[in-house]
Amino acid sequence: MSPLTASQILDVARRTEEIYNSHGLRCCLMGSTASYLYGVERTPNDVDLVVLSVTYTQEHLKELLVGKDRNYLLVRSRNPTATYRVLWYRIPGTSQRCKVDILIPGVLNLLLKLQGWSDHRASHRVDMRQKQRLDVRDINALLDIVCARNVQLTDADAMWIPQTMKEAAIKTVRRYVTFASPKSAEKWKLVGFPVPKEVARAAR
């Protein structure tokens, strides 16, 4: 089977976004397709779309597409322990298929806010450093929500987050617990972040 062209990939992305927009859902591209639109020359091989919703699960979002367009289909994962199904889009008039990963923000919001705190803390500008207090308040509120929903780094909807981003977040969490919010240590551990024992003990 010949590889998909960039034009085909973009058509799939547009069709997917169109359906979600018709349901009042906002979304944005991530991954290789977004990088291609930004200027990276490598042709993407799939579509990664983040749907900005806290109402729908990933599986429900996939089913919305399947119910709207028969070119979408769901297949079992190759992982026998997986509870999710993989979404594909059949390219009309061909035997080709494009994999479509539907993602929800989940723990990503928390990681982005955490990075914002780190950037503000390291800034040479006084006005930026002053934002840390509000950052801490928002991060701890998001952390409470994530824990209440039992969201973890190992969840299926977090597997798409780049490993480099997770590794950077682990280091930032250690600084956050040490310098900004020691009492949050146990909650970070619940989400799946390894907090050093000496830091966790100091937080008690």
Tab-separated table of C-alpha atoms in Angstrom:
chain	number	residue	atom	x	y	z
A	1	MET	CA	0.000	0.000	0.000
A	2	SER	CA	1.433	3.373	-1.005
A	3	PRO	CA	1.996	5.966	1.725
A	4	LEU	CA	-0.549	8.700	2.198
A	5	THR	CA	0.132	12.126	0.749
A	6	ALA	CA	0.147	15.274	2.833
A	7	SER	CA	-2.968	16.394	0.981
A	8	GLN	CA	-4.841	13.223	1.987
A	9	ILE	CA	-3.766	13.577	5.606
A	10	LEU	CA	-4.937	17.184	5.698
A	11	ASP	CA	-8.278	16.224	4.135
A	12	VAL	CA	-8.820	13.705	6.949
A	13	ALA	CA	-7.929	16.339	9.543
A	14	ARG	CA	-10.355	18.841	8.009
A	15	ARG	CA	-13.175	16.285	7.831
A	16	THR	CA	-12.645	15.287	11.453
A	17	GLU	CA	-12.600	18.890	12.631
A	18	GLU	CA	-15.711	19.616	10.578
A	19	ILE	CA	-17.685	16.897	12.341
A	20	TYR	CA	-16.607	17.998	15.797
A	21	ASN	CA	-17.433	21.617	14.992
A	22	SER	CA	-20.920	20.521	13.983
A	23	HIS	CA	-21.316	19.193	17.538
A	24	GLY	CA	-20.083	22.451	19.040
A	25	LEU	CA	-16.701	20.959	19.945
A	26	ARG	CA	-13.463	22.853	19.462
A	27	CYS	CA	-10.281	20.999	18.609
A	28	CYS	CA	-6.694	21.538	17.543
A	29	LEU	CA	-4.057	19.575	15.674
A	30	MET	CA	-1.048	18.084	17.401
A	31	GLY	CA	1.878	15.908	16.407
A	32	SER	CA	3.323	15.422	12.942
A	33	THR	CA	0.422	17.001	11.022
A	34	ALA	CA	0.595	20.181	13.091
A	35	SER	CA	4.375	20.205	12.652
A	36	TYR	CA	3.953	19.885	8.871
A	37	LEU	CA	1.627	22.881	8.776
A	38	TYR	CA	4.145	24.788	10.871
A	39	GLY	CA	6.861	24.160	8.288
A	40	VAL	CA	8.417	20.758	8.956
A	41	GLU	CA	9.083	19.098	5.602
A	42	ARG	CA	8.454	15.477	6.630
A	43	THR	CA	5.081	14.236	5.412
A	44	PRO	CA	2.893	13.202	8.360
A	45	ASN	CA	1.516	9.676	8.518
A	46	ASP	CA	-1.511	10.154	10.773
A	47	VAL	CA	-3.769	12.727	12.398
A	48	ASP	CA	-3.514	13.678	16.084
A	49	LEU	CA	-6.404	15.852	17.193
A	50	VAL	CA	-7.012	17.225	20.689
A	51	VAL	CA	-10.705	17.818	21.404
A	52	LEU	CA	-11.247	20.483	24.047
A	53	SER	CA	-13.945	18.779	26.065
A	54	VAL	CA	-14.395	17.563	29.622
A	55	THR	CA	-17.822	16.088	28.850
A	56	TYR	CA	-16.951	13.323	26.390
A	57	THR	CA	-14.609	10.388	26.819
A	58	GLN	CA	-12.164	9.455	24.069
A	59	GLU	CA	-14.267	6.467	23.053
A	60	HIS	CA	-17.429	8.578	22.859
A	61	LEU	CA	-15.622	11.122	20.684
A	62	LYS	CA	-14.535	8.352	18.317
A	63	GLU	CA	-18.086	7.034	18.126
A	64	LEU	CA	-19.342	10.501	17.164
A	65	LEU	CA	-17.178	10.322	14.047
A	66	VAL	CA	-18.174	6.764	13.172
A	67	GLY	CA	-21.850	7.661	13.502
A	68	LYS	CA	-21.466	10.689	11.235
A	69	ASP	CA	-19.289	9.316	8.426
A	70	ARG	CA	-19.077	5.671	7.372
A	71	ASN	CA	-15.481	6.125	6.233
A	72	TYR	CA	-14.444	6.093	9.905
A	73	LEU	CA	-14.075	2.696	11.507
A	74	LEU	CA	-13.003	1.377	14.892
A	75	VAL	CA	-10.772	-1.695	15.230
A	76	ARG	CA	-9.429	-3.565	18.199
A	77	SER	CA	-6.009	-2.588	19.477
A	78	ARG	CA	-3.108	-4.989	18.913
A	79	ASN	CA	-2.529	-4.753	22.645
A	80	PRO	CA	-4.657	-7.563	24.132
A	81	THR	CA	-5.003	-5.705	27.446
A	82	ALA	CA	-6.185	-2.452	25.874
A	83	THR	CA	-9.737	-1.308	26.616
A	84	TYR	CA	-9.806	1.232	23.787
A	85	ARG	CA	-10.311	0.836	20.041
A	86	VAL	CA	-8.195	2.356	17.283
A	87	LEU	CA	-9.828	4.819	14.909
A	88	TRP	CA	-9.110	4.778	11.162
A	89	TYR	CA	-10.415	6.739	8.211
A	90	ARG	CA	-10.845	5.021	4.847
A	91	ILE	CA	-9.630	7.249	2.002
A	92	PRO	CA	-12.541	7.356	-0.501
A	93	GLY	CA	-11.820	5.686	-3.846
A	94	THR	CA	-8.685	3.913	-2.564
A	95	SER	CA	-7.702	0.992	-0.365
A	96	GLN	CA	-5.748	3.322	1.908
A	97	ARG	CA	-6.503	4.159	5.523
A	98	CYS	CA	-5.365	6.977	7.794
A	99	LYS	CA	-5.001	6.481	11.537
A	100	VAL	CA	-6.764	9.158	13.578
A	101	ASP	CA	-5.812	9.652	17.223
A	102	ILE	CA	-8.453	11.520	19.191
A	103	LEU	CA	-7.087	13.021	22.370
A	104	ILE	CA	-8.531	14.945	25.282
A	105	PRO	CA	-6.552	17.430	27.399
A	106	GLY	CA	-6.599	15.361	30.581
A	107	VAL	CA	-3.293	15.758	32.393
A	108	LEU	CA	-1.899	17.964	29.613
A	109	ASN	CA	-3.511	21.099	31.078
A	110	LEU	CA	-1.735	20.422	34.340
A	111	LEU	CA	1.637	19.923	32.651
A	112	LEU	CA	1.318	23.122	30.621
A	113	LYS	CA	0.380	25.145	33.681
A	114	LEU	CA	3.298	23.612	35.556
A	115	GLN	CA	5.644	24.681	32.749
A	116	GLY	CA	4.212	28.177	32.978
A	117	TRP	CA	5.080	28.318	36.693
A	118	SER	CA	8.629	27.157	35.926
A	119	ASP	CA	9.065	29.769	33.199
A	120	HIS	CA	7.755	32.551	35.439
A	121	ARG	CA	10.037	31.458	38.268
A	122	ALA	CA	13.105	31.586	36.004
A	123	SER	CA	12.195	34.914	34.394
A	124	HIS	CA	14.398	37.989	34.825
A	125	ARG	CA	11.293	40.171	34.773
A	126	VAL	CA	9.718	41.062	38.090
A	127	ASP	CA	6.185	41.102	36.657
A	128	MET	CA	6.645	37.558	35.351
A	129	ARG	CA	7.982	36.257	38.669
A	130	GLN	CA	4.988	37.799	40.428
A	131	LYS	CA	2.699	35.495	38.444
A	132	GLN	CA	3.957	32.491	40.432
A	133	ARG	CA	1.430	32.945	43.238
A	134	LEU	CA	-1.489	32.665	40.829
A	135	ASP	CA	0.239	29.790	39.020
A	136	VAL	CA	0.477	27.835	42.269
A	137	ARG	CA	-3.183	28.431	43.022
A	138	ASP	CA	-4.220	27.231	39.547
A	139	ILE	CA	-1.863	24.244	39.568
A	140	ASN	CA	-3.107	23.021	42.926
A	141	ALA	CA	-6.721	23.436	41.779
A	142	LEU	CA	-6.018	21.447	38.597
A	143	LEU	CA	-4.167	18.840	40.626
A	144	ASP	CA	-7.228	18.410	42.867
A	145	ILE	CA	-9.425	17.918	39.784
A	146	VAL	CA	-7.033	15.426	38.201
A	147	CYS	CA	-6.848	13.411	41.416
A	148	ALA	CA	-10.636	13.492	41.878
A	149	ARG	CA	-11.040	12.083	38.365
A	150	ASN	CA	-8.363	9.460	38.999
A	151	VAL	CA	-6.330	10.644	35.997
A	152	GLN	CA	-2.815	9.201	35.753
A	153	LEU	CA	0.213	9.545	33.512
A	154	THR	CA	-0.191	5.930	32.445
A	155	ASP	CA	-3.782	6.384	31.212
A	156	ALA	CA	-4.514	5.709	27.545
A	157	ASP	CA	-5.397	9.350	26.915
A	158	ALA	CA	-1.991	10.440	28.230
A	159	MET	CA	0.095	7.973	26.236
A	160	TRP	CA	0.389	10.406	23.326
A	161	ILE	CA	2.201	13.014	25.434
A	162	PRO	CA	5.867	12.977	24.329
A	163	GLN	CA	8.232	11.176	26.686
A	164	THR	CA	10.533	14.190	26.682
A	165	MET	CA	7.671	16.340	27.963
A	166	LYS	CA	6.926	13.853	30.739
A	167	GLU	CA	10.576	13.685	31.768
A	168	ALA	CA	10.807	17.468	31.899
A	169	ALA	CA	7.614	17.587	33.973
A	170	ILE	CA	9.037	15.096	36.487
A	171	LYS	CA	11.985	17.415	37.129
A	172	THR	CA	9.706	20.438	37.369
A	173	VAL	CA	7.396	18.667	39.837
A	174	ARG	CA	10.353	18.094	42.127
A	175	ARG	CA	11.156	21.809	42.089
A	176	TYR	CA	7.487	22.694	42.504
A	177	VAL	CA	7.054	20.488	45.561
A	178	THR	CA	10.321	21.715	47.055
A	179	PHE	CA	9.933	25.449	46.496
A	180	ALA	CA	6.259	26.212	45.919
A	181	SER	CA	3.847	23.644	47.359
A	182	PRO	CA	5.309	20.938	49.628
A	183	LYS	CA	1.833	19.795	50.688
A	184	SER	CA	1.032	18.784	47.100
A	185	ALA	CA	3.626	15.968	47.115
A	186	GLU	CA	1.205	13.126	47.820
A	187	LYS	CA	-1.197	14.259	45.115
A	188	TRP	CA	1.574	14.340	42.514
A	189	LYS	CA	2.404	10.769	43.500
A	190	LEU	CA	-1.232	9.769	42.930
A	191	VAL	CA	-1.037	11.138	39.385
A	192	GLY	CA	2.084	9.066	38.756
A	193	PHE	CA	4.966	11.456	39.352
A	194	PRO	CA	7.885	10.054	41.341
A	195	VAL	CA	8.467	12.436	44.253
A	196	PRO	CA	11.793	11.829	46.080
A	197	LYS	CA	11.303	10.384	49.567
A	198	GLU	CA	13.189	13.225	51.224
A	199	VAL	CA	10.907	15.760	49.526
A	200	ALA	CA	7.764	13.814	50.458
A	201	ARG	CA	8.921	13.501	54.074
A	202	ALA	CA	9.647	17.230	54.275
A	203	ALA	CA	6.152	17.934	52.989
A	204	ARG	CA	4.484	16.123	55.858
